[in-house]
Short mmCIF file of C-alpha atoms in Angstrom, two decimals:
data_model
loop_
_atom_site.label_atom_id
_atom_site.label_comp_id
_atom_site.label_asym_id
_atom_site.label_seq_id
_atom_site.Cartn_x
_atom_site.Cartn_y
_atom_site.Cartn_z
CA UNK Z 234 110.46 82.24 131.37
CA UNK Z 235 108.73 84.26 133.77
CA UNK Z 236 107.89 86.91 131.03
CA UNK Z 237 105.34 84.45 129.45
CA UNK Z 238 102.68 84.59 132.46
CA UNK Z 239 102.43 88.31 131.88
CA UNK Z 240 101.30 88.12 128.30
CA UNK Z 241 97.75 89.32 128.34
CA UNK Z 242 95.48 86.91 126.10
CA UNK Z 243 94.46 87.66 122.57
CA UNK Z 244 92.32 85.74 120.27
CA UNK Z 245 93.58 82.51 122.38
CA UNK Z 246 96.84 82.96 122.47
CA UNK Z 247 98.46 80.65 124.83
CA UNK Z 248 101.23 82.52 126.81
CA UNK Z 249 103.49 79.55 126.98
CA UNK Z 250 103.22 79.25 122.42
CA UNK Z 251 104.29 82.98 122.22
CA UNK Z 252 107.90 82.53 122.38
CA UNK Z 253 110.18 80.78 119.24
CA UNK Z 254 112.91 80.86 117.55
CA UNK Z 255 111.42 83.02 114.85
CA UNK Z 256 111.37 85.94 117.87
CA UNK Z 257 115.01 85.34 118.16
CA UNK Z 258 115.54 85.53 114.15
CA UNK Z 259 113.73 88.67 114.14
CA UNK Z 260 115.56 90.07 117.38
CA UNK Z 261 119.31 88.86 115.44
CA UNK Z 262 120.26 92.12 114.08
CA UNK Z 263 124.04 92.43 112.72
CA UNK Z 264 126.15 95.03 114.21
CA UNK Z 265 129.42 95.07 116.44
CA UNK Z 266 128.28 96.50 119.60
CA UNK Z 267 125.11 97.68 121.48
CA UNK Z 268 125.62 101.38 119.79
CA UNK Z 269 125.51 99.76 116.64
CA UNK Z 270 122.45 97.44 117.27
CA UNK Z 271 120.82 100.25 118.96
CA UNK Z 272 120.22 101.56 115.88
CA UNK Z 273 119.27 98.78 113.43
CA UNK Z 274 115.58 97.36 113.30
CA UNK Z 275 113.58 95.58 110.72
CA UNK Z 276 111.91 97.00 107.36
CA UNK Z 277 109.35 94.40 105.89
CA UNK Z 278 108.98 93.78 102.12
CA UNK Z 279 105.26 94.21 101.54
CA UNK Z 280 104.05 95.94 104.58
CA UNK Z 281 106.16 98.71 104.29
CA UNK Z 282 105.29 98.92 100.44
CA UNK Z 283 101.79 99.74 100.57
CA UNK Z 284 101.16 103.49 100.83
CA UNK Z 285 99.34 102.87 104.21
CA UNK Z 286 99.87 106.55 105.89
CA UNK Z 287 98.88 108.44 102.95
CA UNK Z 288 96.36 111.13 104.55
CA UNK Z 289 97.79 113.74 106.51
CA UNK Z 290 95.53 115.12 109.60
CA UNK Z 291 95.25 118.35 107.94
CA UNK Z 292 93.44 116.39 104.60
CA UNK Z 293 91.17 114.40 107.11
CA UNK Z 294 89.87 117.60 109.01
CA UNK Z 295 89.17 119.13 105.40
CA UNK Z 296 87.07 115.87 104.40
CA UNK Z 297 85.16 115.88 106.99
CA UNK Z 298 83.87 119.39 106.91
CA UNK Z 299 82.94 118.57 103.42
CA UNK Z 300 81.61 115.38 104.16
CA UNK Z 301 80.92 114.87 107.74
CA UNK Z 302 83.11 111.47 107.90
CA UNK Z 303 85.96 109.79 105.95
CA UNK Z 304 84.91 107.40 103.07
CA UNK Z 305 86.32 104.40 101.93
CA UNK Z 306 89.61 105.66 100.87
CA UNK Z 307 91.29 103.58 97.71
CA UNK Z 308 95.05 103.74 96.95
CA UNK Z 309 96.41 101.82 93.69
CA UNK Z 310 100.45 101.00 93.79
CA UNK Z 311 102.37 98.73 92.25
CA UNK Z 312 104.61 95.86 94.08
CA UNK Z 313 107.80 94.11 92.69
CA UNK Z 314 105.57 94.27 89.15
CA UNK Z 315 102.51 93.72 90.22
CA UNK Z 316 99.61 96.15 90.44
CA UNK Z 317 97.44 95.79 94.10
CA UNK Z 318 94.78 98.28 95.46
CA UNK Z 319 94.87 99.21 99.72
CA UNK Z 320 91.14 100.16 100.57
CA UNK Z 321 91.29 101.61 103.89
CA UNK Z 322 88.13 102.14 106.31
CA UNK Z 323 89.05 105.07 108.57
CA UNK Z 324 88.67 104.35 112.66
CA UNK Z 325 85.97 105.66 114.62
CA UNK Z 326 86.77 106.88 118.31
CA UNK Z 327 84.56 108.19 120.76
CA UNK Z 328 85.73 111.28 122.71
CA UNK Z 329 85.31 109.59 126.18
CA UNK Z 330 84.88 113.12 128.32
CA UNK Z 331 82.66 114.79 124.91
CA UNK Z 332 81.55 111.72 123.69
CA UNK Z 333 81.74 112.63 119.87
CA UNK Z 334 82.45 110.55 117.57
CA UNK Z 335 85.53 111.06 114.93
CA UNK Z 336 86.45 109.40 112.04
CA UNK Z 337 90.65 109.09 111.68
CA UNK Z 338 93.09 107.70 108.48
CA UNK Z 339 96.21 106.12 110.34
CA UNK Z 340 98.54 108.93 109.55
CA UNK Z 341 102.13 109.89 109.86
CA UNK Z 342 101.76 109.81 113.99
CA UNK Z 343 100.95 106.27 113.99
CA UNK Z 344 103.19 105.16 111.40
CA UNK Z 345 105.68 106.14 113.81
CA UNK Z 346 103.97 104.65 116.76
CA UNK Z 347 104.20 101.74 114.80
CA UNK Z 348 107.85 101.62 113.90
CA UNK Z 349 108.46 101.88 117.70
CA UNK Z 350 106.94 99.29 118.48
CA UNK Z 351 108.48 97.08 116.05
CA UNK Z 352 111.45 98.25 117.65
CA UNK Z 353 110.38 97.38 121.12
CA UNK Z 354 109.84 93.78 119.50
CA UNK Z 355 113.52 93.21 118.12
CA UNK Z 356 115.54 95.71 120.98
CA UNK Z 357 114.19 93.48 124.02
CA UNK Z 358 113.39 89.69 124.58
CA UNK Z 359 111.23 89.65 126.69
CA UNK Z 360 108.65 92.15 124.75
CA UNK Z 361 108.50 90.77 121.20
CA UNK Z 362 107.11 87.72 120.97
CA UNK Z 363 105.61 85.13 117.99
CA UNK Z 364 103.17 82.20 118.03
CA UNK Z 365 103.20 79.47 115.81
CA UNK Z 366 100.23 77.84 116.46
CA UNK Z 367 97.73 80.82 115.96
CA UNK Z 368 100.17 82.33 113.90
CA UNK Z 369 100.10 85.99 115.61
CA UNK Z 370 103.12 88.02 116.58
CA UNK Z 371 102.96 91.14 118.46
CA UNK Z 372 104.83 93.02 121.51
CA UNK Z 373 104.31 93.67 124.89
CA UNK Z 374 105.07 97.18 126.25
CA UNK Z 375 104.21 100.07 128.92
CA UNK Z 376 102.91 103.22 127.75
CA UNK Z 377 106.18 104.48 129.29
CA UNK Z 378 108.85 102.38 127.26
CA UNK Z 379 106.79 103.47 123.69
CA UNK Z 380 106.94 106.95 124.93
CA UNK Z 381 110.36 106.59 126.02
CA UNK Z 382 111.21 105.31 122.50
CA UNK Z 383 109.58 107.88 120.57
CA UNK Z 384 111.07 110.61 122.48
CA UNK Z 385 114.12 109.00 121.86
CA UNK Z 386 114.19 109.21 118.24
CA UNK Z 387 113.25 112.70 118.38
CA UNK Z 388 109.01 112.13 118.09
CA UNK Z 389 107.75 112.77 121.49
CA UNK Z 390 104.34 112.00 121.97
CA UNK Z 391 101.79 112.25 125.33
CA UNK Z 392 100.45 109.35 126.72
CA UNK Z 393 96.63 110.56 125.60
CA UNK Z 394 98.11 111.39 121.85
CA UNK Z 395 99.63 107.45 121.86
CA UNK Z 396 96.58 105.65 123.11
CA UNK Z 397 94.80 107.82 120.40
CA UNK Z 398 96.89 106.60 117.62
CA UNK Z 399 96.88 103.04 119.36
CA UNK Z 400 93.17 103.21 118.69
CA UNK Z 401 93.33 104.34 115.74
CA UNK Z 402 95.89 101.88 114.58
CA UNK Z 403 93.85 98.73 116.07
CA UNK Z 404 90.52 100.13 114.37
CA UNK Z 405 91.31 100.87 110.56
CA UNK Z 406 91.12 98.24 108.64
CA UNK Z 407 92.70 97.58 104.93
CA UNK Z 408 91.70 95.47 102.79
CA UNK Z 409 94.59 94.70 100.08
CA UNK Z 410 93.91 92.80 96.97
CA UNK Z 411 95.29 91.97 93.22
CA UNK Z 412 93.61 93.29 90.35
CA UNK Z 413 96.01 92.05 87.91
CA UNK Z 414 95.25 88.63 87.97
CA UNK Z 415 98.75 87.64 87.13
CA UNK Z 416 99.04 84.67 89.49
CA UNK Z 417 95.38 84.60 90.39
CA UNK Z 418 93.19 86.58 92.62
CA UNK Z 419 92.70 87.35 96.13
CA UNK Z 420 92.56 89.88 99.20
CA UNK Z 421 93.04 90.41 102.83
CA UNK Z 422 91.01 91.87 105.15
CA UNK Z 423 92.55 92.94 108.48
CA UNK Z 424 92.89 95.88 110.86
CA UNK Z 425 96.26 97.56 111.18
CA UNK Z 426 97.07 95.86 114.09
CA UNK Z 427 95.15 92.80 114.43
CA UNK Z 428 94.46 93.06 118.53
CA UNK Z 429 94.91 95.19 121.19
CA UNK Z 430 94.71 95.19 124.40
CA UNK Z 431 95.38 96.37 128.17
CA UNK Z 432 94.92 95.90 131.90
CA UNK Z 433 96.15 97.91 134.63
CA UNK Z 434 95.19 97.60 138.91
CA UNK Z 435 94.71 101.68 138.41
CA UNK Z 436 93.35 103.96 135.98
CA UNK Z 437 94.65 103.08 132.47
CA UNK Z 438 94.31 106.68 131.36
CA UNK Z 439 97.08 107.48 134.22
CA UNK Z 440 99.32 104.12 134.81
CA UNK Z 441 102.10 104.48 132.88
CA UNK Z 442 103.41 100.91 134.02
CA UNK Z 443 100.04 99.54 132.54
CA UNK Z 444 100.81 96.20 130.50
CA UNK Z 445 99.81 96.77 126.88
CA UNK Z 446 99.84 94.24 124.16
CA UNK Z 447 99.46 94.43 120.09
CA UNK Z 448 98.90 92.11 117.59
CA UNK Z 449 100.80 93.17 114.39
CA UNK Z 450 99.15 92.90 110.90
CA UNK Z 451 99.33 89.46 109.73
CA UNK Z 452 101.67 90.51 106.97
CA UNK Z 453 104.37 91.07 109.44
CA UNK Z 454 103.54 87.38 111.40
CA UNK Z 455 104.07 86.21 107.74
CA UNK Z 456 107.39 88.33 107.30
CA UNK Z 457 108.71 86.97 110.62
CA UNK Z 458 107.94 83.51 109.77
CA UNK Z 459 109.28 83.51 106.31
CA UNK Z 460 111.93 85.98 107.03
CA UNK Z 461 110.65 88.17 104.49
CA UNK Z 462 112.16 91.56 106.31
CA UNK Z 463 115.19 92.97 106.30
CA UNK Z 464 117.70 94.99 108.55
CA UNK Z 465 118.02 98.85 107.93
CA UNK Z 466 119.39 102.04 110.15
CA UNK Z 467 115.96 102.44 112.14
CA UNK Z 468 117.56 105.42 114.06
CA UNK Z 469 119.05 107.14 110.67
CA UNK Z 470 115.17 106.92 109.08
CA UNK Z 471 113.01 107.88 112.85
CA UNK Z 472 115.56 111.08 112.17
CA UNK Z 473 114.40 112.02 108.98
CA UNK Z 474 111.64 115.13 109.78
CA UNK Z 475 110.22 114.73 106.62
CA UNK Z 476 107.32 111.94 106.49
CA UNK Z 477 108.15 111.40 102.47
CA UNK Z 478 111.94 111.21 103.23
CA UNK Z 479 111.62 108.22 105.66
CA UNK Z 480 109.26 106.28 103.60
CA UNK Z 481 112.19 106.92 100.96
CA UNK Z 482 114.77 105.23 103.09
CA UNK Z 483 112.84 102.72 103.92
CA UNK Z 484 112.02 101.91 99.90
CA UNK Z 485 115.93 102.40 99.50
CA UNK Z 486 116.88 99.15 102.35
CA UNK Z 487 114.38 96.89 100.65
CA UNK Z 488 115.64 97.90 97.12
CA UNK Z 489 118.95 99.58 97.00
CA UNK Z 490 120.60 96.05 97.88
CA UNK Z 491 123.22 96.07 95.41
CA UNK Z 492 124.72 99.50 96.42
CA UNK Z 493 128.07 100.12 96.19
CA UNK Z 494 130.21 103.02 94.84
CA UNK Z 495 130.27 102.23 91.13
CA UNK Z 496 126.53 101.12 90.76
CA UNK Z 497 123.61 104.33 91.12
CA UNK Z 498 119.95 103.51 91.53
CA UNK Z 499 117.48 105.26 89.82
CA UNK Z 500 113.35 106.08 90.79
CA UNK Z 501 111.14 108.01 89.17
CA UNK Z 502 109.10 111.10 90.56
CA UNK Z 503 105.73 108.89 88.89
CA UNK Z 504 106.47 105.71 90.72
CA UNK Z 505 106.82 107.75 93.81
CA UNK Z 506 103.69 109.65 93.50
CA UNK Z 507 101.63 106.79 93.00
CA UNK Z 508 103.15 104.00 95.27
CA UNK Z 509 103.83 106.22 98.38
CA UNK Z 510 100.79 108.38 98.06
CA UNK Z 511 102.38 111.07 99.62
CA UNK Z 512 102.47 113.40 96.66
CA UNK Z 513 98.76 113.95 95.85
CA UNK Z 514 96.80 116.82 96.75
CA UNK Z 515 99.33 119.68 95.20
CA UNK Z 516 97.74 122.08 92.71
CA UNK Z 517 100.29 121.95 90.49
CA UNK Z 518 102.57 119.06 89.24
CA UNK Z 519 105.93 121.02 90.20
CA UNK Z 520 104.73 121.52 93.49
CA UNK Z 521 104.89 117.57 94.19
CA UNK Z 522 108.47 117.73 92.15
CA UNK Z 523 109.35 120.36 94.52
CA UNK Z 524 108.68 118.05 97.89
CA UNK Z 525 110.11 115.29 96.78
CA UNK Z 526 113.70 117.15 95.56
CA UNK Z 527 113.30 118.48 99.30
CA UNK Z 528 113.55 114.64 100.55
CA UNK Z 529 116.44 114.15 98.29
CA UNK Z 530 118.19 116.91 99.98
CA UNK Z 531 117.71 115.57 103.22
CA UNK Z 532 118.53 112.24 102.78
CA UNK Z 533 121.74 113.40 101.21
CA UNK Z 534 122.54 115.66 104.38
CA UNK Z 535 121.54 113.16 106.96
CA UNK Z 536 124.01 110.79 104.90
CA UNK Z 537 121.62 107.92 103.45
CA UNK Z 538 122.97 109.58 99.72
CA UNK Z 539 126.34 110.57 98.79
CA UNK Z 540 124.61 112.30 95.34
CA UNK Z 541 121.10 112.69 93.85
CA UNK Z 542 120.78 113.59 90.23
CA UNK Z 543 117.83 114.31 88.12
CA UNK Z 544 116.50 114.43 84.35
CA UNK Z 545 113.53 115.84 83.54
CA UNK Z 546 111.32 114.15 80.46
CA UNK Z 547 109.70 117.06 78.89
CA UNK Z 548 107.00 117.00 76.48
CA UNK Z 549 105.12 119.75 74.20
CA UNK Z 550 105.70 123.59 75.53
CA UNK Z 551 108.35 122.05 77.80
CA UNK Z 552 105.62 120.42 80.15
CA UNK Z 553 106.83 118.11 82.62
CA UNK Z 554 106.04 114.07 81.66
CA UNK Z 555 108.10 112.88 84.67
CA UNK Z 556 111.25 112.66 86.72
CA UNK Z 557 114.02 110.39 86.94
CA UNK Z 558 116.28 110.73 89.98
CA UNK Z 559 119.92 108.87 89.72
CA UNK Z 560 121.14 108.25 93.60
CA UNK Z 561 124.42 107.35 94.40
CA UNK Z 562 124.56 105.51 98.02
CA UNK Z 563 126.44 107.26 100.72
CA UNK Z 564 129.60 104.89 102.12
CA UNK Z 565 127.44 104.30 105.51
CA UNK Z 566 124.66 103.27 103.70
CA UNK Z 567 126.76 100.72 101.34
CA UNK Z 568 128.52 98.95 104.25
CA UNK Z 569 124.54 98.92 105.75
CA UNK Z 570 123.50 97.36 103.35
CA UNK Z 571 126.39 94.77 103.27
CA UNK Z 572 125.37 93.89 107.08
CA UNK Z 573 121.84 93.43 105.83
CA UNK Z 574 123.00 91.50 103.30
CA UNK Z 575 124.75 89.28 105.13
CA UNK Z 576 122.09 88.98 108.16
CA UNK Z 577 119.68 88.09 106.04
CA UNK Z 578 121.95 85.08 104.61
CA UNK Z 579 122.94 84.13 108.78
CA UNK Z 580 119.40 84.48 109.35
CA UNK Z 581 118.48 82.25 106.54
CA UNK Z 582 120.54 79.46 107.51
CA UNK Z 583 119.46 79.30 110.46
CA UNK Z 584 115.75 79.10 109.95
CA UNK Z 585 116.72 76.26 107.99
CA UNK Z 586 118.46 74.66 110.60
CA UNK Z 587 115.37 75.12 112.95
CA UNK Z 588 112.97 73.72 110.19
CA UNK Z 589 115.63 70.43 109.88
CA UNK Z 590 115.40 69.95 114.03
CA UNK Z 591 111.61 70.28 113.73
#
């Protein structure tokens, strides 16, 4: 494949390992024609539940007037029962032309540079790509086909504003680790993408053709090798303007499995406030309540939700105690997540076929 000689190195990665059948798992997404596929990409299980792009820009500027740089910044959430803490250590980048220094939280811009990319990984062969031997996985892009992407799904983006959250993504780093000591402990340590990397014959700043590469977080190598993701309407979610609404459909495709038009699925505002993250920071509790019926309303006009429903628990002098929001899936979303059902199964099989021929 002539693709493999133009994969920049990384933490010795041999060009001629980075291509496997667990790249052409990942790329298998279920739909019956290239509108359909067009649309799909991959949610993973615990990536995508750890409330990673908490901290809006407008938070980080107010912290660091007050502080002068962004502490350590701790997050507690619970996942499928178990209770884990995210500690993330903000990026510094240098202001080439000033040459200050600013500390940055990956925010909701790179959580959507992000999700294009994994895009860019399952859309086209010859970007995605996943090695084995160093166990790495990652895609290969121009600063044109990411920007391209974005602008696609409605998130456009300058080159200068990408490469910022690029660096921003490739210099955070989170460490995630049980407290619960349930089935032992332990903890990761990694940045948010584990390399990056670029060359260019011209001025990187300027070459939009440039040949870019990123290493994903090794919980996504993991997903891709244990085929612990699943498929979900990638378009649908990028078109969701609210940040809290698409971390919402996301939660629904890993969750909502079983959704059909006699079963409902119910979440609770308190589960949402502390696993997202999204919700802190309001002075008053039905401010919070208020944002998060907003997302409701959206994903029930942009179709994800044929109904939402909610009870209020109410304690002394009528105080609110919490939230519980009944959902009834939209018919789109049901037959989605048949397909993903079902692709997941295919997918499955096959990866045990592979493991048989090995």
């Amino acid at each position: 494949m002539e693709n493999k000689k133009t994969l920049p190195l990384l933490n010795n990665v041999e060009p001629e390992t980075c291509f496997d059948n667990q790249i052409d798992l990942f790329r298998f997404l279920l739909g019956n024609n290239y509108e359909e596929r067009d649309k799909l990409s991959n949610t993973f299980d615990l990536w995508d539940s750890i409330p990673r792009y908490s901290t809006s820009r407008q938070a980080m500027v107010k912290i660091r007037k007050e502080k002068g740089f962004l502490p350590l910044k701790q997050i507690t959430f619970k996942y499928r029962g178990r209770i884990l803490q995210a500690h993330i250590q903000a990026a510094r980048i240098i202001d080439k032309k000033t040459g200050q220094e600013t500390d940055y939280y990956p925010s909701a811009n790179e959580e959507l540079v992000e999700d294009a990319l994994r895009k860019l990984a399952a859309d086209q062969k010859e970007l995605g790509f996943f090695d084995k031997k160093n166990y790495t996985s990652g895609v290969v892009f121009t600063l044109y086909q990411l920007s391209t992407e974005l602008q696609k799904r409605g998130h456009s983006r300058s080159y200068p504003e990408i490469v910022l959250s690029l660096n921003i993504l490739a210099g955070s780093l989170i460490r995630i680790s049980t407290t619960d000591a349930q089935e032992g402990e332990g903890f990761s340590l990694n940045p948010y993408f584990s390399g990056l990397s670029a060359s260019s014959r011209k001025k990187l700043s300027t070459d939009e053709s440039a040949k870019w590469t990123v290493q994903f977080h090794p919980l996504i190598t993991q997903a891709i090798d244990v085929i612990g993701y699943r498929q979900f309407n990638y378009a649908q979610m990028m078109g969701q303007k609210n940040q809290l609404s698409r971390w919402l459909h996301k939660q629904l495709s890993l969750k909502f499995t079983f959704a059909s038009l006699s079963t409902t699925f119910e979440m609770r505002y308190s589960t949402i406030k502390r696993d997202s993250g999204l919700l802190e920071g309001y002075a008053l509790e039905r401010q919070a309540i208020k944002k998060l019926d907003e997302s409701w309303v959206e994903l029930t006009e942009n179709g994800v939700l044929m109904t939402h429903n909610k009870k209020e628990i109410k304690g002394e002098r009528s105080k609110i105690l919490d939230v519980v929001y009944i959902l009834t899936a939209s018919v789109d979303f049901i037959k989605e997540m048949k397909s993903a059902n079902k692709r997941h199964l295919l997918v499955s099989e096959k990866r045990e076929h592979f493991s048989k021929e090995d």
